[in-house]
XYZ file of C-alpha atoms in Angstrom:
752
model
C -23.540 -14.915 -28.570
C -25.097 -16.532 -25.526
C -27.074 -14.694 -22.895
C -26.865 -15.922 -19.263
C -28.378 -14.319 -16.201
C -27.752 -15.632 -12.720
C -27.392 -14.288 -9.204
C -28.595 -10.849 -10.231
C -25.719 -10.461 -12.685
C -26.392 -10.526 -16.383
C -23.528 -11.674 -18.632
C -22.881 -11.583 -22.333
C -20.334 -14.330 -23.109
C -18.434 -13.749 -26.302
C -16.603 -16.623 -27.881
C -13.463 -14.587 -28.189
C -13.350 -14.087 -24.400
C -14.189 -17.645 -23.355
C -10.481 -18.539 -22.908
C -10.590 -21.444 -25.417
C -7.119 -20.762 -26.724
C -3.892 -22.103 -25.183
C -2.744 -18.599 -24.197
C -5.796 -17.799 -22.127
C -5.886 -21.222 -20.548
C -2.186 -21.314 -19.744
C -2.158 -17.910 -18.183
C 1.171 -16.039 -18.363
C 3.010 -18.008 -20.982
C 1.958 -19.071 -24.502
C 1.612 -22.763 -25.251
C 4.868 -24.347 -26.380
C 7.083 -21.801 -24.671
C 10.006 -22.953 -22.522
C 8.392 -21.496 -19.413
C 5.123 -23.312 -20.085
C 6.802 -26.610 -20.792
C 8.779 -26.324 -17.502
C 5.622 -25.518 -15.547
C 3.732 -28.508 -16.986
C 6.708 -30.772 -16.342
C 6.811 -29.588 -12.766
C 3.071 -30.220 -12.281
C 3.490 -33.701 -13.655
C 6.070 -34.464 -10.974
C 4.034 -33.101 -8.066
C 1.912 -35.167 -5.746
C -1.648 -34.065 -4.919
C -0.486 -32.902 -1.496
C 2.245 -30.789 -3.020
C -0.141 -29.201 -5.451
C -2.627 -28.390 -2.682
C 0.284 -27.042 -0.687
C 0.870 -24.398 -3.451
C -2.750 -23.339 -2.862
C -2.145 -22.635 0.824
C -0.715 -19.462 2.388
C 0.495 -19.078 5.969
C 1.308 -16.161 8.232
C 4.970 -15.398 8.496
C 6.386 -16.777 11.709
C 7.652 -13.425 13.073
C 4.285 -11.781 12.353
C 2.480 -14.723 13.836
C 4.351 -14.126 17.119
C 2.928 -10.530 17.255
C -0.501 -12.190 17.089
C 0.361 -14.479 19.994
C 0.198 -17.507 17.652
C 1.613 -20.519 19.618
C 4.888 -21.975 18.258
C 4.505 -20.939 14.627
C 7.933 -22.087 13.589
C 7.366 -25.511 15.077
C 4.311 -26.028 12.945
C 5.654 -24.468 9.748
C 9.103 -26.027 9.452
C 7.815 -29.627 8.875
C 5.422 -28.321 6.230
C 8.203 -26.490 4.453
C 10.432 -29.590 4.540
C 7.660 -31.561 2.750
C 6.950 -28.816 0.191
C 3.481 -28.182 1.487
C 3.493 -24.374 1.703
C 3.050 -22.141 -1.348
C 3.072 -18.686 0.160
C 3.474 -16.520 3.257
C 1.948 -13.133 4.121
C 3.502 -10.429 6.159
C 7.131 -11.457 5.768
C 8.555 -8.047 6.579
C 12.203 -8.861 7.102
C 14.705 -9.825 4.382
C 16.518 -12.258 6.680
C 13.324 -14.091 7.490
C 12.454 -14.138 3.764
C 15.818 -15.758 2.949
C 15.485 -18.275 5.846
C 12.028 -19.362 4.746
C 13.185 -19.665 1.095
C 16.121 -21.781 2.193
C 13.904 -24.166 4.140
C 11.531 -24.491 1.151
C 14.551 -25.228 -1.166
C 15.331 -28.369 0.838
C 11.963 -29.989 -0.004
C 11.780 -32.685 -2.694
C 11.060 -30.292 -5.534
C 12.398 -27.123 -3.903
C 9.647 -24.901 -5.205
C 10.225 -21.254 -4.158
C 7.755 -19.413 -1.957
C 5.825 -16.233 -2.805
C 5.564 -13.527 -0.084
C 2.573 -11.236 0.069
C 2.303 -7.901 1.867
C -0.312 -5.163 2.292
C 1.776 -2.565 0.337
C -1.252 -0.296 -0.051
C 0.655 2.986 -0.084
C 4.242 1.972 -0.441
C 5.897 -0.765 1.547
C 4.426 0.733 4.666
C 4.344 -2.419 6.813
C 8.155 -2.454 6.764
C 10.159 -0.229 9.021
C 12.197 2.336 7.116
C 10.333 2.065 3.820
C 9.028 4.933 1.614
C 5.452 5.724 2.703
C 3.255 7.497 0.164
C -0.091 9.148 0.732
C -2.825 6.597 1.227
C -4.777 5.827 -1.989
C -7.523 8.362 -1.295
C -4.820 11.020 -1.259
C -3.090 9.626 -4.340
C -6.447 9.775 -6.112
C -6.667 13.528 -5.245
C -3.519 14.048 -7.377
C -5.374 12.929 -10.552
C -1.917 12.053 -11.840
C -1.666 8.638 -13.492
C 2.007 9.066 -14.345
C 2.810 9.717 -10.710
C 0.685 6.731 -9.751
C 2.772 4.491 -11.999
C 5.967 5.873 -10.514
C 4.653 5.232 -7.082
C 4.176 1.593 -8.126
C 7.731 1.342 -9.424
C 9.169 2.659 -6.196
C 7.063 0.218 -4.179
C 8.045 -2.745 -6.387
C 11.758 -1.830 -6.003
C 11.551 -1.678 -2.264
C 9.604 -4.921 -2.064
C 12.086 -6.929 -4.156
C 15.135 -5.850 -2.231
C 13.454 -6.920 1.039
C 12.428 -10.277 -0.395
C 8.785 -9.628 -1.085
C 6.908 -10.263 -4.321
C 3.233 -9.772 -4.062
C 1.452 -6.522 -3.219
C -2.138 -6.810 -1.950
C -2.908 -3.684 -3.993
C -4.558 -1.846 -5.717
C -7.888 -1.578 -3.847
C -10.431 -1.017 -6.679
C -13.504 -0.763 -4.454
C -15.631 2.241 -5.459
C -16.190 4.019 -2.105
C -19.861 4.991 -1.799
C -20.195 4.950 1.986
C -17.383 6.761 3.919
C -18.540 5.323 7.227
C -16.607 2.282 6.008
C -13.222 2.373 7.767
C -11.234 1.341 4.759
C -12.273 4.328 2.628
C -8.644 5.542 2.758
C -7.529 2.491 0.830
C -9.705 3.340 -2.085
C -9.354 5.795 -4.968
C -12.726 7.436 -4.131
C -16.268 7.470 -5.424
C -15.844 7.611 -9.196
C -15.320 4.431 -11.192
C -13.454 6.217 -13.964
C -10.870 7.564 -11.541
C -10.628 4.224 -9.691
C -10.070 2.430 -12.991
C -7.447 4.929 -14.237
C -5.418 5.081 -11.010
C -5.723 1.378 -10.298
C -4.557 0.484 -13.778
C -1.592 2.862 -13.502
C -0.623 1.232 -10.192
C -0.824 -2.284 -11.762
C 1.547 -1.132 -14.537
C 3.918 0.444 -12.053
C 4.019 -2.620 -9.811
C 4.186 -5.361 -12.418
C 6.048 -3.629 -15.182
C 5.401 -3.768 -18.945
C 5.898 -7.541 -19.365
C 3.672 -9.928 -17.526
C 6.028 -12.769 -18.217
C 8.789 -10.879 -16.352
C 7.165 -9.193 -13.372
C 8.634 -6.662 -11.042
C 6.203 -7.750 -8.334
C 2.723 -9.140 -8.481
C -0.295 -6.808 -8.172
C -3.540 -7.977 -6.584
C -6.950 -6.429 -7.447
C -9.132 -6.266 -4.354
C -11.725 -6.680 -3.038
C -13.813 -8.523 -5.685
C -16.604 -7.340 -5.292
C -18.360 -4.521 -3.577
C -17.000 -3.643 -0.071
C -17.305 0.139 -0.866
C -21.096 0.033 -0.398
C -21.619 -2.194 2.612
C -24.870 -2.307 4.622
C -24.608 0.458 7.209
C -21.046 1.209 6.109
C -19.839 -1.716 8.149
C -16.838 -3.757 7.032
C -17.788 -7.109 5.458
C -21.358 -5.975 5.282
C -23.519 -7.294 2.394
C -24.376 -5.221 -0.621
C -27.659 -5.184 -2.476
C -27.125 -3.629 -5.861
C -28.778 -3.849 -9.292
C -27.226 -5.506 -12.277
C -26.989 -2.098 -13.973
C -25.107 -0.560 -11.043
C -22.736 -3.566 -10.951
C -22.023 -3.237 -14.705
C -21.713 0.572 -14.771
C -20.050 1.337 -11.429
C -18.518 -1.519 -9.492
C -17.186 -3.900 -12.097
C -15.452 -1.508 -14.575
C -12.410 -0.767 -12.344
C -11.664 -4.450 -11.963
C -12.010 -5.081 -15.659
C -9.585 -2.199 -16.271
C -7.169 -3.788 -13.797
C -7.336 -7.103 -15.619
C -6.774 -5.329 -19.001
C -3.718 -3.583 -17.394
C -2.287 -7.112 -16.837
C -2.941 -7.843 -13.151
C -2.259 -11.472 -12.366
C -3.941 -11.913 -8.956
C -7.362 -10.988 -7.587
C -8.589 -11.168 -3.998
C -12.150 -12.212 -3.303
C -14.221 -9.989 -0.983
C -15.578 -10.822 2.394
C -19.081 -9.555 1.703
C -21.904 -11.112 -0.274
C -23.374 -9.570 -3.422
C -27.136 -9.906 -3.649
C -27.109 -12.799 -1.256
C -24.145 -14.736 -2.716
C -20.797 -14.474 -0.808
C -18.072 -13.422 -3.167
C -15.907 -16.416 -2.208
C -18.476 -18.837 -3.647
C -19.651 -16.693 -6.539
C -18.866 -18.662 -9.712
C -20.579 -15.853 -11.598
C -17.931 -13.389 -10.429
C -14.816 -15.507 -9.974
C -15.175 -17.576 -13.107
C -17.791 -16.342 -15.563
C -17.094 -12.622 -15.314
C -13.447 -12.654 -14.319
C -12.180 -15.381 -16.551
C -14.738 -16.011 -19.333
C -15.738 -12.391 -19.985
C -12.497 -10.597 -19.172
C -9.944 -13.270 -19.929
C -8.169 -13.018 -16.586
C -4.985 -15.188 -16.588
C -3.766 -15.126 -13.020
C -4.964 -16.681 -9.774
C -7.629 -15.806 -7.204
C -6.753 -15.667 -3.474
C -9.179 -15.608 -0.637
C -9.248 -12.758 1.879
C -7.958 -13.496 5.469
C -9.989 -16.552 6.475
C -12.658 -15.641 3.923
C -13.262 -19.310 3.157
C -13.794 -20.072 6.876
C -16.417 -17.284 7.023
C -18.584 -19.126 4.475
C -19.289 -21.498 7.364
C -18.901 -19.330 10.461
C -20.415 -16.060 9.247
C -22.388 -16.422 6.064
C -23.742 -19.872 6.890
C -23.854 -20.983 3.211
C -21.607 -23.972 4.038
C -22.370 -26.752 6.465
C -18.785 -27.210 7.506
C -15.212 -25.964 6.870
C -14.799 -28.806 4.423
C -17.964 -27.813 2.561
C -16.803 -24.198 2.495
C -13.489 -25.246 0.883
C -15.335 -27.284 -1.719
C -17.642 -24.447 -2.706
C -14.913 -21.835 -2.798
C -12.442 -23.880 -4.848
C -15.094 -24.912 -7.356
C -16.257 -21.301 -7.666
C -12.736 -20.167 -8.603
C -10.620 -19.523 -5.438
C -7.087 -20.757 -6.189
C -5.279 -19.879 -2.939
C -6.331 -19.911 0.711
C -5.403 -17.137 3.100
C -4.316 -18.498 5.549
C -3.013 -21.435 7.493
C -4.339 -24.667 8.888
C -7.590 -26.410 8.141
C -7.408 -26.103 4.358
C -4.975 -28.637 2.865
C -6.199 -31.869 4.462
C -9.883 -31.324 3.765
C -9.142 -30.331 0.164
C -7.081 -33.466 -0.399
C -9.979 -35.520 0.984
C -12.405 -33.739 -1.317
C -10.280 -34.638 -4.379
C -9.996 -38.315 -3.290
C -13.727 -38.490 -2.683
C -14.409 -37.063 -6.166
C -16.149 -33.915 -4.842
C -13.435 -31.727 -6.404
C -11.837 -32.799 -9.655
C -8.091 -33.281 -9.813
C -8.152 -31.047 -12.914
C -9.260 -28.159 -10.681
C -6.162 -28.663 -8.418
C -3.844 -28.744 -11.415
C -5.488 -25.586 -12.756
C -5.080 -23.671 -9.506
C -1.549 -24.882 -8.712
C -0.517 -24.259 -12.302
C -1.716 -20.687 -12.224
C 0.313 -20.015 -9.040
C 3.444 -21.715 -10.362
C 3.283 -19.682 -13.601
C 3.224 -16.461 -11.617
C 6.199 -17.614 -9.565
C 8.059 -18.350 -12.707
C 7.110 -14.895 -14.118
C 8.517 -13.333 -10.960
C 11.830 -15.115 -11.591
C 11.716 -16.914 -8.241
C 12.987 -20.221 -9.668
C 16.137 -18.389 -10.721
C 16.568 -15.946 -7.844
C 14.716 -16.611 -4.646
C 17.152 -14.968 -2.236
C 17.960 -11.310 -1.680
C 21.002 -9.399 -0.487
C 20.065 -8.407 3.028
C 22.604 -5.572 3.143
C 21.173 -3.925 -0.003
C 17.789 -3.029 1.491
C 19.240 -0.264 3.659
C 20.414 1.727 0.593
C 17.116 1.386 -1.192
C 14.403 1.910 1.426
C 13.380 5.543 1.628
C 16.316 6.526 -0.553
C 16.502 10.188 -1.624
C 15.071 9.359 -5.103
C 12.140 7.461 -3.520
C 11.435 10.182 -0.965
C 11.429 12.728 -3.739
C 8.545 10.841 -5.455
C 6.701 10.584 -2.137
C 7.086 14.354 -1.499
C 5.800 15.127 -5.026
C 2.743 12.850 -4.341
C 2.079 14.541 -0.970
C 2.298 18.025 -2.532
C -0.128 17.132 -5.307
C -2.554 15.320 -2.993
C -3.416 18.327 -0.757
C -6.819 19.905 -1.467
C -7.576 23.495 -0.545
C -11.183 23.377 0.510
C -11.653 27.007 1.602
C -9.621 30.232 1.574
C -11.642 33.265 2.560
C -10.030 36.702 2.267
C -6.971 34.892 0.766
C -5.685 34.051 4.215
C -3.416 31.490 2.540
C -0.573 31.489 1.690
C 0.772 32.712 4.981
C 3.797 35.022 5.276
C 6.960 33.258 6.389
C 8.030 36.156 8.578
C 5.094 36.120 10.945
C 6.074 36.952 14.503
C 4.239 34.081 16.191
C 2.343 31.050 14.927
C 0.307 28.741 17.115
C 0.236 25.072 16.111
C -2.034 22.666 17.921
C -4.420 19.783 17.424
C -4.180 16.057 17.927
C -2.551 15.433 14.510
C 0.008 18.188 14.548
C 2.908 16.179 15.832
C 2.328 12.485 15.430
C 2.401 9.781 12.789
C -1.340 9.749 12.029
C -0.382 11.216 8.678
C 1.100 7.775 7.685
C -2.295 6.003 7.652
C -3.262 2.402 8.104
C -1.031 -0.655 7.272
C 2.019 1.208 8.503
C 4.594 -0.255 10.840
C 6.241 2.104 13.353
C 8.795 4.154 11.454
C 12.079 5.724 12.454
C 11.365 9.221 13.703
C 13.958 10.739 11.435
C 12.130 9.364 8.374
C 8.820 11.101 9.068
C 8.158 14.815 8.889
C 5.185 15.821 11.018
C 3.094 18.901 10.289
C 4.688 20.719 13.226
C 8.178 19.858 11.974
C 7.283 20.987 8.463
C 5.995 24.360 9.734
C 9.115 24.949 11.870
C 11.276 24.311 8.839
C 9.215 26.510 6.537
C 9.073 29.785 8.493
C 11.724 32.420 8.973
C 14.279 32.095 11.765
C 12.634 35.049 13.541
C 9.197 33.391 13.653
C 8.153 31.828 16.926
C 6.224 28.590 16.365
C 4.487 27.810 19.617
C 3.129 24.264 19.941
C 0.367 23.427 22.378
C -0.032 19.700 22.735
C -3.771 19.162 23.036
C -3.427 15.395 23.250
C -4.296 12.742 20.699
C -7.841 12.125 19.593
C -10.023 11.306 22.683
C -7.377 12.871 24.924
C -8.322 16.567 24.641
C -8.956 18.092 28.055
C -10.429 21.353 29.308
C -6.992 22.408 30.410
C -5.371 21.755 27.079
C -8.170 23.451 25.181
C -7.914 26.587 27.398
C -4.138 26.610 27.043
C -4.417 26.546 23.277
C -6.975 29.356 23.299
C -4.802 31.465 25.531
C -1.817 31.055 23.205
C -3.925 31.803 20.161
C -4.701 35.310 21.522
C -1.031 36.243 21.229
C -0.478 34.660 17.809
C -0.908 36.151 14.355
C -2.334 32.910 13.055
C -3.428 29.631 14.533
C -2.909 26.337 12.644
C -5.134 23.578 14.074
C -4.410 20.056 12.790
C -7.392 17.754 13.252
C -8.737 14.557 11.855
C -8.555 10.843 12.547
C -6.087 8.186 13.649
C -5.670 4.930 11.687
C -2.453 3.854 13.429
C -2.373 0.166 14.327
C 0.549 0.260 16.739
C 1.057 1.629 20.178
C 4.009 3.829 21.319
C 6.208 0.702 21.805
C 5.610 -0.505 18.268
C 3.344 -3.346 19.408
C 0.292 -4.228 17.315
C -2.669 -2.816 19.313
C -5.346 -5.440 18.862
C -7.701 -3.434 21.085
C -7.564 -0.490 18.658
C -8.940 1.847 21.284
C -7.548 4.985 19.691
C -8.196 4.059 16.102
C -10.989 5.902 14.397
C -10.335 4.647 10.814
C -8.801 1.840 8.900
C -9.827 -1.823 8.613
C -12.269 -2.796 11.322
C -12.801 0.866 12.363
C -16.120 1.801 10.818
C -18.093 4.741 12.184
C -21.757 5.608 12.507
C -20.927 9.290 12.677
C -18.564 11.350 10.423
C -18.036 14.389 12.649
C -14.671 14.970 14.338
C -14.101 12.510 17.145
C -13.334 13.438 20.772
C -13.296 17.168 21.671
C -11.667 18.461 18.478
C -14.656 20.682 17.752
C -14.425 22.185 21.254
C -10.694 22.883 20.538
C -11.248 24.620 17.196
C -14.239 26.594 18.435
C -12.249 27.915 21.411
C -9.528 29.119 19.080
C -11.841 30.714 16.503
C -13.630 32.576 19.308
C -10.338 34.329 20.173
C -10.550 36.227 16.812
C -7.163 35.000 15.667
C -7.140 34.046 12.010
C -7.346 30.262 11.973
C -6.377 27.559 9.559
C -7.597 24.012 9.882
C -5.555 21.171 8.406
C -7.426 17.825 8.189
C -5.401 14.643 8.365
C -7.800 11.767 7.806
C -8.567 8.777 5.626
C -12.262 9.427 4.977
C -14.415 12.459 4.356
C -15.467 14.161 7.568
C -18.636 16.164 8.075
C -17.351 19.624 9.094
C -20.198 22.152 8.413
C -19.315 24.437 11.351
C -15.647 24.604 10.274
C -16.664 25.297 6.665
C -18.759 28.198 7.801
C -16.513 29.654 10.491
C -12.876 28.913 9.724
C -11.444 31.004 6.912
C -8.945 28.489 5.487
C -9.231 24.717 5.400
C -6.810 22.193 3.916
C -7.687 18.571 3.285
C -4.393 16.673 3.549
C -5.863 13.130 3.773
C -2.943 10.972 4.980
C 0.007 12.348 3.048
C 2.774 9.926 4.054
C 6.252 10.344 5.428
C 6.906 13.709 3.631
C 3.381 14.961 4.434
C 4.388 17.510 7.043
C 6.769 19.159 4.620
C 4.148 19.210 1.860
C 1.490 20.710 4.126
C 3.845 23.498 5.308
C 4.873 24.243 1.679
C 1.289 24.810 0.787
C 0.516 26.824 3.940
C 3.419 29.214 3.256
C 3.110 29.371 -0.504
C 6.100 27.420 -1.752
C 3.544 25.152 -3.534
C 0.198 26.076 -4.889
C -2.416 23.465 -3.905
C -3.640 21.478 -6.903
C -5.429 18.362 -5.435
C -9.087 17.739 -6.254
C -11.486 15.773 -4.143
C -11.849 12.184 -5.390
C -14.799 11.709 -2.999
C -17.569 14.046 -1.860
C -17.555 15.484 1.664
C -21.059 15.227 3.174
C -22.697 17.857 5.393
C -23.827 15.032 7.647
C -24.017 11.239 7.771
C -27.766 11.580 7.072
C -26.939 12.510 3.423
C -25.323 9.186 2.697
C -24.899 7.973 0.074
C -23.862 11.248 -1.555
C -21.916 11.062 -4.822
C -21.770 13.382 -7.763
C -22.873 10.982 -10.510
C -26.426 10.528 -9.321
C -29.569 10.687 -11.513
C -31.591 13.861 -11.507
C -34.325 12.205 -9.425
C -31.865 12.102 -6.452
C -31.922 15.910 -6.180
C -35.059 16.142 -4.064
C -34.319 18.424 -1.114
C -34.480 17.553 2.560
C -36.569 19.740 4.825
C -33.685 20.331 7.160
C -30.606 20.193 4.957
C -29.384 20.638 1.414
C -29.136 17.523 -0.749
C -25.793 18.824 -2.036
C -22.558 17.811 -0.337
C -20.544 20.248 1.731
C -17.730 19.921 -0.893
C -18.367 17.880 -4.023
C -16.266 15.538 -6.081
C -13.650 17.479 -8.027
C -13.584 20.462 -5.714
C -10.200 22.087 -5.078
C -8.952 25.650 -4.910
C -5.642 27.173 -6.028
C -3.426 30.158 -5.186
C -3.816 31.293 -8.768
C -6.677 31.676 -11.178
C -7.253 29.497 -14.256
C -9.413 30.633 -17.180
C -11.056 28.176 -19.553
C -11.853 29.312 -23.134
C -12.403 28.087 -26.673
C -14.159 24.787 -25.994
C -14.162 22.757 -29.209
C -16.702 19.992 -29.601
C -17.678 18.309 -32.906
C -21.263 18.962 -34.109
C -21.898 15.328 -34.937
C -20.243 11.963 -34.420
C -20.710 8.854 -36.519
C -21.144 5.548 -34.856
C -17.804 3.987 -33.900
C -15.875 7.299 -34.113
C -13.815 8.645 -31.243
C -14.920 12.059 -29.980
C -12.145 14.711 -29.916
C -12.750 17.636 -27.542
C -10.352 20.416 -26.668
C -10.259 23.460 -24.481
C -7.738 26.290 -23.817
C -6.582 26.682 -20.208
C -4.773 29.856 -19.200
C -3.079 30.764 -15.873
C -4.510 34.227 -15.295
C -2.812 34.627 -11.856
C 0.613 35.514 -10.623
C 1.822 32.101 -9.411
C 3.079 29.026 -11.331
C 0.813 26.167 -10.534
C -0.837 22.929 -11.682
C -4.438 22.678 -12.780
C -6.406 19.413 -12.974
C -8.711 19.645 -15.962
C -11.864 17.499 -15.595
C -14.131 16.523 -18.420
C -17.721 15.512 -17.646
C -20.281 14.030 -20.076
C -24.069 13.872 -19.877
C -26.373 11.743 -21.971
C -29.196 14.220 -22.491
C -31.946 11.759 -23.287
C -31.534 7.975 -22.854
C -33.649 4.851 -22.577
C -32.735 4.521 -18.867
C -31.981 7.165 -16.264
C -28.404 8.549 -16.526
C -26.183 10.510 -14.166
C -26.404 14.311 -14.223
C -22.767 14.120 -15.241
C -20.034 11.463 -15.413
C -16.298 11.951 -15.556
C -14.804 10.767 -18.830
C -11.387 12.371 -18.769
C -8.851 14.291 -16.724
C -5.442 15.839 -17.271
C -3.000 17.692 -15.064
C -1.266 20.684 -16.642
C 1.556 22.890 -15.297
C 1.306 26.533 -16.257
C 3.428 29.603 -15.523
C 1.698 33.005 -15.048
C 0.110 34.034 -18.321
C 0.864 30.690 -20.018
C -1.914 28.918 -21.847
C -2.229 25.375 -23.131
C -4.614 23.500 -25.401
C -5.827 20.477 -23.575
C -7.209 17.767 -25.798
C -9.273 14.720 -24.892
C -10.086 11.771 -27.128
C -13.137 9.924 -25.916
C -13.464 6.385 -27.221
C -16.922 5.867 -28.717
C -17.582 3.031 -26.300
C -17.147 5.395 -23.368
C -20.560 6.839 -24.233
C -22.276 3.457 -23.914
C -25.133 2.664 -21.503
C -26.718 -0.553 -20.394
C -30.127 -0.209 -21.977
C -33.434 -1.659 -20.787
C -32.426 -5.124 -22.069
C -29.041 -4.791 -20.334
C -27.269 -4.620 -23.614
C -24.279 -2.305 -23.616
C -24.954 0.162 -26.492
C -24.314 3.752 -27.555
C -27.687 5.237 -28.154
C -28.094 7.942 -30.746
C -28.892 11.421 -29.544
C -27.343 14.462 -27.863
C -24.428 14.371 -25.458
C -23.349 17.316 -23.368
C -19.784 18.067 -22.237
C -18.666 20.316 -19.432
C -15.092 21.446 -18.694
C -14.194 24.190 -16.282
C -17.662 25.717 -16.407
C -17.834 25.676 -20.186
C -20.462 23.557 -21.872
C -20.958 22.172 -25.373
C -22.824 19.370 -27.011
C -22.769 17.053 -30.007
C -25.055 14.537 -31.643
C -24.354 10.827 -32.063
C -25.946 9.919 -35.400
C -28.128 6.994 -36.033
C -26.911 4.212 -38.295
């Protein structure tokens, strides 16, 4: 065993993980297989320029036009004819996909193209697709089976529209919700991120990495979830122990799940930009974990080495550093191929490295079956996108993603035969519930909260809607009108939150993003409700009418006044195309809420970072505010009551043995409902400081009134490990404490 420390990252390189065998080196296919022989034969026929072409990705011509790119087709067609393009991103139309493939087929070797798309929560960039809750909402379901089915639906819709490569899952651990891309993550806990991300990889790619449904992409490697100041692309300064215990494990789990592409991150880690980090891209990813796929840069991430990070003297130098560090594909466009060819001919980059990168990409294309079937049936997409079966899965996801934060005096569920209901708020009747990376969708495909409420109540109920304007558009007149209507209503439902929509009312990409309060490039210094939303909800509460607040947002929002003054609060995150129906079903009792928070909600931005798995020393109080979040990780109420009893924990565990823990969960209420059972572990005394608790298991159970179920967890012995003072990963002997549903127990790990 060899110990290496560099760039603030300590590595233990084991011979079994060094990738010395043919299988690890060759990637997808074993040495001697038909597929591997074909790939090697193709590489032998390719010129240097053609190999470098495989390493270059361009923007799809139609998408380029939306960015005002001059004459994209005129530049692309000659490259396709010469076989000098390996991939496109944002091909969103099956006809365009076929046309591009046909042009590529005429080149000397006719190598098929691979099309990538930001399918972060379904095939959302495509009009008419099934749009699921954004990942932060999917994480709130704590349902890995559902996550896998989500991936299967996405993969199906991608393939029928000619796409093959999902830039998903996002495995960043979100520790600063000021960051606009928090909605794309699975939250603050590395265990949840790893579990949900791995499930999505399995759903997207399928069980056989040699025969992929579509290609998954783990991103962003590494660390955007804790950027300086919460600003996108900001650097992170983090200890080796934190990297090993928090930020790296989800990516390792994604690799172990079979993911065959990884995207480098924009940011630097401890002073080294991820795009030039050989430690991350080669030593950790490949040598430690045995990753077999290819690494792609983020959008112009290589260029930023020169223009932003200033670790490269020129674009050519940036390309040299990135390729040698382990980047296999460039996103996107011009200024990459020619300098790289020059670097090879000058001897600055070895020809072997080009063969390695191009080979990895070709093997994935072969695993996708593109050499056999590169075209799609354009007519078939219409019967698959947002099909009834796919919408059913999206509705299930939306229902399970909703978190009931507060329900004083059991205001919820509401009666369906109320005489009059007021609905208002900037997110009551628009598509903000679809989230970022979403193309404008057919109105008939999307159920807004207002539409869901109108469909849920009795025919005699009057649902009065006061349009208060979108975020930043609320006026004194609109606020007063809403308050006046609230006085005559039995209940007021106020739908607040954020807007991550990228497009204007005409469906045109809004590059100014004036109304966007979240999503990529929309970071915030403040986490309170934007615009005059607080004025709106205060005016309604002051009328004395029972009020429900529904939050539609992609990041936690600081809402201490609402938490103290509004009797019922639902966190809906961004629940997707069926979100309005799901919200209404929860409001009126057709569904009991079962979501749990995958990320803590702070009282104010001044608490950040605030996450549940902190060491005890982080619990020092402020003089002006509690150190505890407004709502912590795992919080979520129900319309029924669950009782936990009979916690079973072994007295002692031998080294190497799994730990089996069980508890009985009973539905003591009158409603059938789901309960998410969370298991936390604490290392009572360790050689280094440990979290006050750490999630090590979760299960979702469905129980009828009076029904009980034994829920069993099997904790692998290695899940108790810690990086000790020498940064060795070990399980230290001593006492461990477990907590489930308020019950606590402990056991002892014996010495050797």
